[in-house]
Amino acid sequence: MNRIPAQQLHSYGPWELKERLGTGGFGNVTRWQNKETEEQIAIKQCRQELSEKNKELVSGDPDHETAES
């Protein structure tokens, strides 16, 4: 299955991309609106290049030790 680059994706089914809300260390957040119901949602798209440390934090790895441990 080929993925459509986020930069080219402006609609998906009834959902239409409205705006980028922000960009941060983990990825981008965008606002989408359903063309039929006008419902709005925010989607966080995580960066693929997360460091190993961040991947462990996101995955909730119970064996991962933090600085507080």
Coordinates of C-alpha atoms in Angstrom, one line a residue:
M1 CA 0.0 0.0 0.0
N2 CA 1.4 3.4 -1.0
R3 CA 1.1 6.2 1.4
I4 CA 0.2 9.7 0.2
P5 CA 2.6 12.3 1.4
A6 CA 0.9 14.5 4.0
Q7 CA 1.9 17.6 2.0
Q8 CA -0.4 16.3 -0.9
L9 CA -3.3 15.1 1.2
H10 CA -6.1 17.7 1.4
S11 CA -9.1 15.4 1.8
Y12 CA -9.8 11.8 2.8
G13 CA -13.3 10.5 2.3
P14 CA -15.6 13.1 3.8
W15 CA -12.8 14.7 5.7
E16 CA -11.1 17.9 4.5
L17 CA -7.9 19.4 5.8
K18 CA -8.5 22.9 7.1
E19 CA -5.3 24.1 8.6
R20 CA -2.0 23.2 10.3
L21 CA -2.4 24.0 14.0
G22 CA 1.2 23.5 15.0
T23 CA 4.5 21.8 14.6
G24 CA 6.7 20.5 17.4
G25 CA 9.3 18.0 18.4
F26 CA 7.1 15.0 17.9
G27 CA 5.3 16.0 14.7
N28 CA 2.5 18.1 13.2
V29 CA -1.1 18.8 14.4
T30 CA -3.7 19.5 11.7
R31 CA -7.4 20.4 11.9
W32 CA -9.8 18.4 9.7
Q33 CA -13.5 19.0 9.1
N34 CA -16.2 16.5 8.0
K35 CA -17.8 17.9 4.9
E36 CA -21.1 16.2 5.7
T37 CA -21.5 16.8 9.4
E38 CA -19.1 19.8 9.9
E39 CA -17.6 17.9 12.8
Q40 CA -14.0 19.0 13.5
I41 CA -11.1 16.9 14.7
A42 CA -7.4 17.5 15.3
I43 CA -4.9 14.8 14.2
K44 CA -1.3 14.6 15.5
Q45 CA 1.0 13.1 12.9
C46 CA 4.2 11.9 14.6
R47 CA 7.5 12.2 12.8
Q48 CA 9.1 9.0 11.5
E49 CA 12.5 10.0 12.6
L50 CA 11.8 10.0 16.3
S51 CA 14.9 9.2 18.3
E52 CA 15.1 5.8 20.0
K53 CA 14.6 7.5 23.4
N54 CA 11.4 9.2 22.2
K55 CA 10.1 6.0 20.6
E56 CA 10.5 4.3 23.9
L57 CA 8.6 7.1 25.7
V58 CA 5.8 7.0 23.1
S59 CA 5.5 3.2 23.2
G60 CA 5.3 3.2 27.0
D61 CA 8.2 0.6 27.2
P62 CA 8.0 -0.5 30.9
D63 CA 11.7 -1.5 30.8
H64 CA 12.8 2.0 29.8
E65 CA 14.4 3.9 32.7
T66 CA 14.0 7.7 33.0
A67 CA 16.3 10.2 34.7
E68 CA 13.9 10.3 37.6
S69 CA 14.2 6.5 38.2

